[in-house]
Coordinates of N, CA and C in Angstrom, one line a residue:
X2 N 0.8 -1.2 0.0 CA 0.0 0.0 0.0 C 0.9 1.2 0.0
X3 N 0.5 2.0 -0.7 CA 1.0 3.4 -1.1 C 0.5 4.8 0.7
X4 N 2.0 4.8 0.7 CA 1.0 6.0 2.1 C 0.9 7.5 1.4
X5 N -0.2 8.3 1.8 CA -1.0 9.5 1.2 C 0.4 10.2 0.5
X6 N 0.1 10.9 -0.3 CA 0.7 11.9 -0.6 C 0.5 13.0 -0.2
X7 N 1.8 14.1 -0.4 CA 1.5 15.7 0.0 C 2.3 16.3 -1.0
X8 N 2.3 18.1 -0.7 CA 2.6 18.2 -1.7 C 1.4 18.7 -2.6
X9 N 1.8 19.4 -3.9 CA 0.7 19.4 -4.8 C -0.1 18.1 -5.9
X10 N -0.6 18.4 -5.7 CA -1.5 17.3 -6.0 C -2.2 16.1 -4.7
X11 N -2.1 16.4 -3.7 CA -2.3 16.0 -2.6 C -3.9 16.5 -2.5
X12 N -4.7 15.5 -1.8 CA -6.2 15.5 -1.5 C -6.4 16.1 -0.1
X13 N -6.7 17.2 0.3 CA -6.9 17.8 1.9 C -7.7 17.1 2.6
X14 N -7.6 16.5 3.5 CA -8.7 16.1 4.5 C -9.8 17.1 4.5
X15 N -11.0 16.2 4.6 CA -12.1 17.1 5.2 C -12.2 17.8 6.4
X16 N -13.0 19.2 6.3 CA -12.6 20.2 7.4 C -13.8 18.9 8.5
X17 N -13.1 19.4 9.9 CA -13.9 18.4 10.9 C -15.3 19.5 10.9
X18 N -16.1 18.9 11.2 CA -18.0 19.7 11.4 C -18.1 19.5 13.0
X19 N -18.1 20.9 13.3 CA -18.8 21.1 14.9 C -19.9 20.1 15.4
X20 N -20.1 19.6 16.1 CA -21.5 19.1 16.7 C -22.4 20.2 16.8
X21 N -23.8 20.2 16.8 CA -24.7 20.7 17.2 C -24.5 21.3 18.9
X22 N -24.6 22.6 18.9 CA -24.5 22.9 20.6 C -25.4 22.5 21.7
X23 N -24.9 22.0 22.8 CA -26.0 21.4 23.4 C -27.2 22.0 23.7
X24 N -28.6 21.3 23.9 CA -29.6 22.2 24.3 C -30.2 22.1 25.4
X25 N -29.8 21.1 26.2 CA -30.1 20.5 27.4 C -32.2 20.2 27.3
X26 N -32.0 19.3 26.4 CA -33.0 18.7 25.9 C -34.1 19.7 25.5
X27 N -34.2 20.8 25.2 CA -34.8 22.4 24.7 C -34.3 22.1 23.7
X28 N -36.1 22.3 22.6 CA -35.6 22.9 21.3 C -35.1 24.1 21.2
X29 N -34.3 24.7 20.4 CA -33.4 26.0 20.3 C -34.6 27.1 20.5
X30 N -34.7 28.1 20.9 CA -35.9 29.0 20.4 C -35.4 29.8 19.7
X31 N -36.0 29.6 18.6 CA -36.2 30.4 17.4 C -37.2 31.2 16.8
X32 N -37.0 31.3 15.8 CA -38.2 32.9 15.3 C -39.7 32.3 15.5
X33 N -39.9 30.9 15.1 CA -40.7 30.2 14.9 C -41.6 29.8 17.0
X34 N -41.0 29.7 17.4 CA -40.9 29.7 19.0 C -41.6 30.8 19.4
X35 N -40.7 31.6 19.0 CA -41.4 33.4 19.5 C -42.7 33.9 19.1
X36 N -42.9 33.5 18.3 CA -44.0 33.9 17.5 C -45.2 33.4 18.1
X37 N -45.2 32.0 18.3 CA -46.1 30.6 18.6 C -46.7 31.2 19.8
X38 N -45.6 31.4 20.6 CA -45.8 31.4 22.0 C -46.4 32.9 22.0
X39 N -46.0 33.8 21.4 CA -46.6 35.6 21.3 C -48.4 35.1 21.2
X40 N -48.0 34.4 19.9 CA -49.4 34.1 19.7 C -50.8 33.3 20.7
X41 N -50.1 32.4 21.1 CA -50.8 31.9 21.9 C -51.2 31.9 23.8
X42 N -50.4 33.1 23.9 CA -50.8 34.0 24.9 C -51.4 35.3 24.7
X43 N -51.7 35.5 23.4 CA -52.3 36.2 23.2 C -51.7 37.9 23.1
X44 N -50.7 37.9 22.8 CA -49.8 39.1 23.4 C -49.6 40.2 22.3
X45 N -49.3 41.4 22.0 CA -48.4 41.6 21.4 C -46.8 41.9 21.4
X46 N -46.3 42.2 20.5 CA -44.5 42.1 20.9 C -44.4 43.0 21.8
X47 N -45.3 44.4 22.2 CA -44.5 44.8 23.2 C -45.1 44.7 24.5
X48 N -45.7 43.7 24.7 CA -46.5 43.3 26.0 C -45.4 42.3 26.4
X49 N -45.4 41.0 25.3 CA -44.0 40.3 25.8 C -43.0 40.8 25.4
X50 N -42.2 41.8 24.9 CA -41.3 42.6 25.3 C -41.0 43.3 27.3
X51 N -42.6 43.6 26.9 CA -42.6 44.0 28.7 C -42.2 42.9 29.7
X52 N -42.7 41.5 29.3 CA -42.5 40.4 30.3 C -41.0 40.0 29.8
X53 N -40.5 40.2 29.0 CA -39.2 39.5 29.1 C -38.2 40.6 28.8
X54 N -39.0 42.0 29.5 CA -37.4 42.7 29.6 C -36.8 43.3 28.7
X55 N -37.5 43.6 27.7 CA -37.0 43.8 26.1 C -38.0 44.4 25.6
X56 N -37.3 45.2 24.7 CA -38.7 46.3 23.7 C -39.3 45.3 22.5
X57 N -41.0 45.5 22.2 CA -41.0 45.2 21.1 C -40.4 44.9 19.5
X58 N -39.4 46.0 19.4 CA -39.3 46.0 18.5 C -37.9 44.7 18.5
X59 N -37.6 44.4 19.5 CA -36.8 43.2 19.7 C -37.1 41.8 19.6
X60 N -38.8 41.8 20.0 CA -39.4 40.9 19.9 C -39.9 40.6 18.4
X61 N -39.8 41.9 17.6 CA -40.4 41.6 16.3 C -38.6 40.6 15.0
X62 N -37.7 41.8 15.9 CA -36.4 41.3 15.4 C -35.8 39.7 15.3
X63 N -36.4 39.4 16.3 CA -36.6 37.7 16.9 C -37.4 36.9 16.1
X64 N -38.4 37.1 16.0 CA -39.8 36.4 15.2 C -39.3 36.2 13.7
X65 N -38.4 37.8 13.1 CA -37.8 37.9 11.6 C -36.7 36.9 11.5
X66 N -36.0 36.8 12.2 CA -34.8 35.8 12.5 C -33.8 37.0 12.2
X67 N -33.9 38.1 12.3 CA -32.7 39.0 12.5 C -31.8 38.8 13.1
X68 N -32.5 39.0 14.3 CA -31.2 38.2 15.7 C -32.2 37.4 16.2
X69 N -31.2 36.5 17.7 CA -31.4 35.6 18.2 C -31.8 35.8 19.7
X70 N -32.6 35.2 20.2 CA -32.9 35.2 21.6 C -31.8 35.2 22.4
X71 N -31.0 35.6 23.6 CA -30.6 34.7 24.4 C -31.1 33.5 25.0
X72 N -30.1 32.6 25.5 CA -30.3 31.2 25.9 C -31.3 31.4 26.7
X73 N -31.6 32.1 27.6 CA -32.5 32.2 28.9 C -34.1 32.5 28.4
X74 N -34.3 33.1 27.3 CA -35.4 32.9 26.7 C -36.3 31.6 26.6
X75 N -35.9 30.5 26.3 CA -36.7 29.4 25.8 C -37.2 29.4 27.4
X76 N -36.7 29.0 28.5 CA -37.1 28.8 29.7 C -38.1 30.0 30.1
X77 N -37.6 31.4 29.9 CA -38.9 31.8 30.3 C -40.1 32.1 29.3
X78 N -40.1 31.5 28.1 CA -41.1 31.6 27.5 C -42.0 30.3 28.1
X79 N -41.8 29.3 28.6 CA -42.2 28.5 28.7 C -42.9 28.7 30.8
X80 N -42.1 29.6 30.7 CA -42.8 30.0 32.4 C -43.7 30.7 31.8
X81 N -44.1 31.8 31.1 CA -44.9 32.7 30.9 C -46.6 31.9 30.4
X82 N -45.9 30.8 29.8 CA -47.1 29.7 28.8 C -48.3 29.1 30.3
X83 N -47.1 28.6 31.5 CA -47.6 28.3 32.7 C -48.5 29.0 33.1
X84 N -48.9 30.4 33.3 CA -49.3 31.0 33.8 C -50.5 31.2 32.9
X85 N -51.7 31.7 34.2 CA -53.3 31.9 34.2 C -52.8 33.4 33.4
X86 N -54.7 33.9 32.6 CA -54.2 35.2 31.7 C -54.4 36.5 33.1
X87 N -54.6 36.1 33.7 CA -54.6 36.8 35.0 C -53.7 37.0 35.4
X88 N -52.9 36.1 35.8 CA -51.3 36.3 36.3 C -50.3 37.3 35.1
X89 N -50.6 37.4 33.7 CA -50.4 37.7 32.5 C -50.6 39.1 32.8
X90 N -51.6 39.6 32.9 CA -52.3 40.7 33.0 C -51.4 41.6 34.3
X91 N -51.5 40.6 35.6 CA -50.6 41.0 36.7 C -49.4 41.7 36.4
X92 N -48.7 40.8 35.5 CA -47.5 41.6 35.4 C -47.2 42.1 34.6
X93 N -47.8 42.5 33.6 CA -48.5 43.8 32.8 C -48.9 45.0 33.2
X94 N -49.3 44.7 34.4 CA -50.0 46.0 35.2 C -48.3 47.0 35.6

């Protein structure tokens, strides 16, 4: 058997591919996430802007796939889902 050649005419190894980053079993939240969850609390962006801290127009930025949530997002979107539209309203007030 012939060992690889280098040099020109030499074949490059393939570049190595990152793994996917972990998500500690969370789907990633994405634009698609944002939106669902806007929607199905009934909100607009800058209501959940208000609950998570952030202006609407951030929450619209998100939904576009402009930019990206921070990590801490997916978790509290999913606290906010928990709650009665009363408690919603609560912290709205």
């Amino acid at each position: 058997a012939r060992s690889a050649r280098s040099g020109p005419g030499a074949v490059a190894a393939a570049p190595a591919i990152a793994p996917p980053a972990p998500t500690n079993g969370r789907a990633p939240c994405g634009p698609d996430r944002v939106r669902s969850t806007r929607d199905q609390l009934g909100l607009s962006q800058g209501d959940l802007g208000k609950l998570l801290g952030v202006t609407g127009v951030t929450i619209g930025r998100w939904e576009r796939g402009v930019t990206s949530p921070p990590d801490d997002v997916g978790p509290r979107l999913e606290e906010l889902c928990g709650l009665s539209a009363r408690d919603l309203r609560a912290r709205l007030a």
